[in-house]
Protein backbone atom coordinates (compact mmCIF):
# COMPACT_ATOMS: atom_id res chain seq x y z
CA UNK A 1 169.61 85.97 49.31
CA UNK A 2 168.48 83.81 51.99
CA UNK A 3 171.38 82.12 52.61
CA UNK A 4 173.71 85.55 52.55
CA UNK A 5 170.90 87.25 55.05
CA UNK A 6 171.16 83.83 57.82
CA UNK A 7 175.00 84.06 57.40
CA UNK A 8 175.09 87.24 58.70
CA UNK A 9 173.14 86.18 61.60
CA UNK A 10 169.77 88.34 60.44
CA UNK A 11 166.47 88.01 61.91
CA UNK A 12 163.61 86.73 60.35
CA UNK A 13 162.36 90.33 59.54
CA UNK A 14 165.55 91.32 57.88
CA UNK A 15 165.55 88.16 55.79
CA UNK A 16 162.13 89.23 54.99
CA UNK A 17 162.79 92.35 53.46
CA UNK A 18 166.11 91.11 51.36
CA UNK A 19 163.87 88.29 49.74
CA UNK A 20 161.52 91.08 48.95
CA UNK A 21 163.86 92.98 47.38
CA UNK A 22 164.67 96.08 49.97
CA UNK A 23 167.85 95.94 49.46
CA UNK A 24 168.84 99.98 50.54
CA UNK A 25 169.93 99.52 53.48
CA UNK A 26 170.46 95.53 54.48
CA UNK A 27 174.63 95.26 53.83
CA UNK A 28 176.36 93.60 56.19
CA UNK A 29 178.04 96.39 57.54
CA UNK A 30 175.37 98.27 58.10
CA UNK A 31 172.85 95.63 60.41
CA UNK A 32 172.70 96.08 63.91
CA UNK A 33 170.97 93.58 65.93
CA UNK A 34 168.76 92.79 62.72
CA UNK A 35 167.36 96.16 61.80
CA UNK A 36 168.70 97.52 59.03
CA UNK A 37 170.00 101.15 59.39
CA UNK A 38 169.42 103.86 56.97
CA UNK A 39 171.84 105.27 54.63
CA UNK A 40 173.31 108.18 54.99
CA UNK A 41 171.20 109.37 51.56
CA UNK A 42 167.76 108.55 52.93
CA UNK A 43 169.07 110.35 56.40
CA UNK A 44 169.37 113.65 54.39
CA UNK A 45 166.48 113.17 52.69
CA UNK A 46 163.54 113.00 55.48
CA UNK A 47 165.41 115.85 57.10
CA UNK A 48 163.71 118.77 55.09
CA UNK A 49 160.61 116.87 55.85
CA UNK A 50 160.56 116.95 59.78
CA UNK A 51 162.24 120.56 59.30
CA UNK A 52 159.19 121.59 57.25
CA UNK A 53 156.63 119.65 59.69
CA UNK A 54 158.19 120.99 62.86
CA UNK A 55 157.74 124.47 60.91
CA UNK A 56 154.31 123.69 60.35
CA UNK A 57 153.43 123.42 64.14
CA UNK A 58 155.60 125.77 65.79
CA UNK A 59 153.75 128.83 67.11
CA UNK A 60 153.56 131.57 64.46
CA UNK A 61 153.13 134.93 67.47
CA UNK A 62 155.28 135.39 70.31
CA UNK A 63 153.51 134.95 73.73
CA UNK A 64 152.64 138.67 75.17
CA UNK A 65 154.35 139.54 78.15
CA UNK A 66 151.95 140.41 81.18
CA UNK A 67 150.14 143.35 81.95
CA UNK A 68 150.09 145.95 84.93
CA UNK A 69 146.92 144.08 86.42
CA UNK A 70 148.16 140.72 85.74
CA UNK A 71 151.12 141.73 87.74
CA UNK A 72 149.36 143.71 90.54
CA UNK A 73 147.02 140.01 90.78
CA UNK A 74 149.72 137.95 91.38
CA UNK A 75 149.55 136.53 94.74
CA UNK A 76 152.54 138.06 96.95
CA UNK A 77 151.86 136.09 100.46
CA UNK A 78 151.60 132.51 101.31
CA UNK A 79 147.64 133.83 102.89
CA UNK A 80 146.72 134.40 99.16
CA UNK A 81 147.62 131.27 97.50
CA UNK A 82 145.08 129.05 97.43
CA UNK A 83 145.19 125.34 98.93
CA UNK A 84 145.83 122.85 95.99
CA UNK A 85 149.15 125.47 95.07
CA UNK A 86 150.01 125.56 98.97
CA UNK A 87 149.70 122.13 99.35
CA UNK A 88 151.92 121.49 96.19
CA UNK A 89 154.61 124.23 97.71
CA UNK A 90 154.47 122.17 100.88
CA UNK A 91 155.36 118.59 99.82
CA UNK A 92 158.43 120.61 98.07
CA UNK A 93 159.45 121.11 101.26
CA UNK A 94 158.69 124.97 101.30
CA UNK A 95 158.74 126.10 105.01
CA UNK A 96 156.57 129.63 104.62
CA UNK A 97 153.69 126.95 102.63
CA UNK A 98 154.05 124.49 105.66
CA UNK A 99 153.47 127.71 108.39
CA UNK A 100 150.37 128.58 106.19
CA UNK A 101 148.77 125.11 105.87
CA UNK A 102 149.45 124.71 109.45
CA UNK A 103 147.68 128.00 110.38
CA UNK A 104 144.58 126.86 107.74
CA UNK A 105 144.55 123.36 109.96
CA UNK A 106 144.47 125.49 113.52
CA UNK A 107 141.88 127.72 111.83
CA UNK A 108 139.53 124.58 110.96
CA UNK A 109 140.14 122.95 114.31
CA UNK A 110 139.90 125.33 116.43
CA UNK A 111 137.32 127.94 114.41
CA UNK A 112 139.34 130.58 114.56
CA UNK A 113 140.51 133.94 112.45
CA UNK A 114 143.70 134.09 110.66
CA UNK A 115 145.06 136.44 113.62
CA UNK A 116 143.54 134.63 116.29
CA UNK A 117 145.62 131.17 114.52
CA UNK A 118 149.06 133.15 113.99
CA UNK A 119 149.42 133.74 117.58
CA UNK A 120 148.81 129.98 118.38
CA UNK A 121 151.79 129.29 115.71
CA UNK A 122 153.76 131.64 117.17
CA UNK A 123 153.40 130.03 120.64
CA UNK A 124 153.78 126.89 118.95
CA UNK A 125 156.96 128.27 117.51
CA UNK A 126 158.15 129.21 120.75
CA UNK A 127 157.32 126.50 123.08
CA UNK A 128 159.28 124.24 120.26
CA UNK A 129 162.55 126.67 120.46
CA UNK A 130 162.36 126.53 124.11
CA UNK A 131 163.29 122.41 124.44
CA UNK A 132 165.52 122.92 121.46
CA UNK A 133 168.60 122.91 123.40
CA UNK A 134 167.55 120.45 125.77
CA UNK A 135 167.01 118.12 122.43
CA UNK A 136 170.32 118.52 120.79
CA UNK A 137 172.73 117.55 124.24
CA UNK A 138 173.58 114.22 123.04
CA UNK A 139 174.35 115.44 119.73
CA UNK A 140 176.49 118.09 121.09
CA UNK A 141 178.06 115.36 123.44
CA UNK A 142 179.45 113.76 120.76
CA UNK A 143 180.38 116.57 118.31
CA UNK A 144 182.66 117.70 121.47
CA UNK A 145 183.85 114.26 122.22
CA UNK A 146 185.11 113.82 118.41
CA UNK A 147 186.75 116.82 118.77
CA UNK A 148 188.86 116.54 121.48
CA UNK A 149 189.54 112.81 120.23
CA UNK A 150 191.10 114.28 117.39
CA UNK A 151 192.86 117.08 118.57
CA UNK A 152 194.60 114.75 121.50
CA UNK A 153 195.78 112.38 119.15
CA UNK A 154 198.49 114.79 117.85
CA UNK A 155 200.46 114.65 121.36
CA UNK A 156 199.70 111.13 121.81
CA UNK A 157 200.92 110.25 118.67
CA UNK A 158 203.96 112.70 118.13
CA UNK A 159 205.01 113.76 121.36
CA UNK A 160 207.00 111.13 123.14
CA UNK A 161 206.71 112.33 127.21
CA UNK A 162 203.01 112.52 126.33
CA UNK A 163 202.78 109.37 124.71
CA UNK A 164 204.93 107.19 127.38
CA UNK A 165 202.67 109.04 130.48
CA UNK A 166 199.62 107.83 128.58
CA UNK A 167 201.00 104.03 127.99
CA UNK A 168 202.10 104.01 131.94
CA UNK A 169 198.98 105.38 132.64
CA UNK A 170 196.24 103.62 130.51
CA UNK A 171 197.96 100.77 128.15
CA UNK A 172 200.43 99.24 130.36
CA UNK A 173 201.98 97.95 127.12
CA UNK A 174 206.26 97.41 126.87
CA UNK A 175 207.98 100.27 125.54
CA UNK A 176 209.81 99.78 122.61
CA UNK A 177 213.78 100.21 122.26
CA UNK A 178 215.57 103.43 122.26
CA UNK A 179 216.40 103.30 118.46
CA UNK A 180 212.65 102.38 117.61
CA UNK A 181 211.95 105.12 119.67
CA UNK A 182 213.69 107.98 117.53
CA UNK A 183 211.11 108.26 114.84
């Protein structure tokens, strides 16, 4: 047995377990990097087992729905969630939890109402729409400048009077012949 078990390239374990006489599973056809697999048999076997275990602890009611009240309690606005859920709503990128942890901050900082700290994010709101377009120029710049890029490299590239004005006036490069010239 030893010999037949370091043939096939077993590990110590494996070799183990065929001197000891566990012999169920340990074939050569059925090791895989030295752990024995299970027959098809045993598979079948240990099935009804888990089946009967899972049974055992799976939840014997079905969870009641809510109630009226449970429903009518449910927090509707971002003002009635409290801070640990707001702040988890937040880092998920929510923007209407982000407003309302802002307008907690102002309301610490500044010891203000909830009213009284809306209007300051509304003015902050504002004052940040206001430079808005002054703050996307260079991005607009270059959207436009792609565009018309694109759209005047039709006539320069299939329309020959276009494309010979352009060469005299910007490449100064030899035309080509005639017959290259047909295409």
């Amino acid at each position: 047995q030893h010999l037949v078990a370091n043939k096939i390239g077993t590990t110590n374990a494996t070799t183990k377990m065929l001197r000891a006489g566990v012999r169920a599973a340990a074939t050569p056809k059925t090791l895989l990097l030295g752990l024995p697999k299970t027959t098809l048999a045993s598979r079948a076997m240990s099935l009804p087992v888990v089946t009967r275990s899972l049974q055992a602890t799976a939840p014997q009611s079905v969870p009641a729905r809510p109630t009226l009240e449970e429903a009518k309690a449910m927090p509707r606005e971002y003002s009635e969630f409290p801070n640990d859920i707001l702040l988890l709503m937040a880092a998920q990128g929510d923007y209407g939890a982000r407003r309302e942890r802002l307008l907690r901050e102002i309301m610490v900082v500044d010891s203000s109402s909830w009213d009284d700290a809306g209007a300051k994010v509304e003015d902050i709101a504002r004052a940040t729409k206001a430079n808005l377009f002054m703050a996307t120029i260079p991005r607009r710049i270059v959207i436009y400048s792609a565009l018309f890029a694109g759209l005047a490299s039709f006539p320069l590239c299939f329309h020959l009077d276009t494309a010979l004005k352009f060469n005299e006036l910007f490449v100064t490069a030899d035309v080509a012949s005639d017959k290259d010239l047909e295409t």
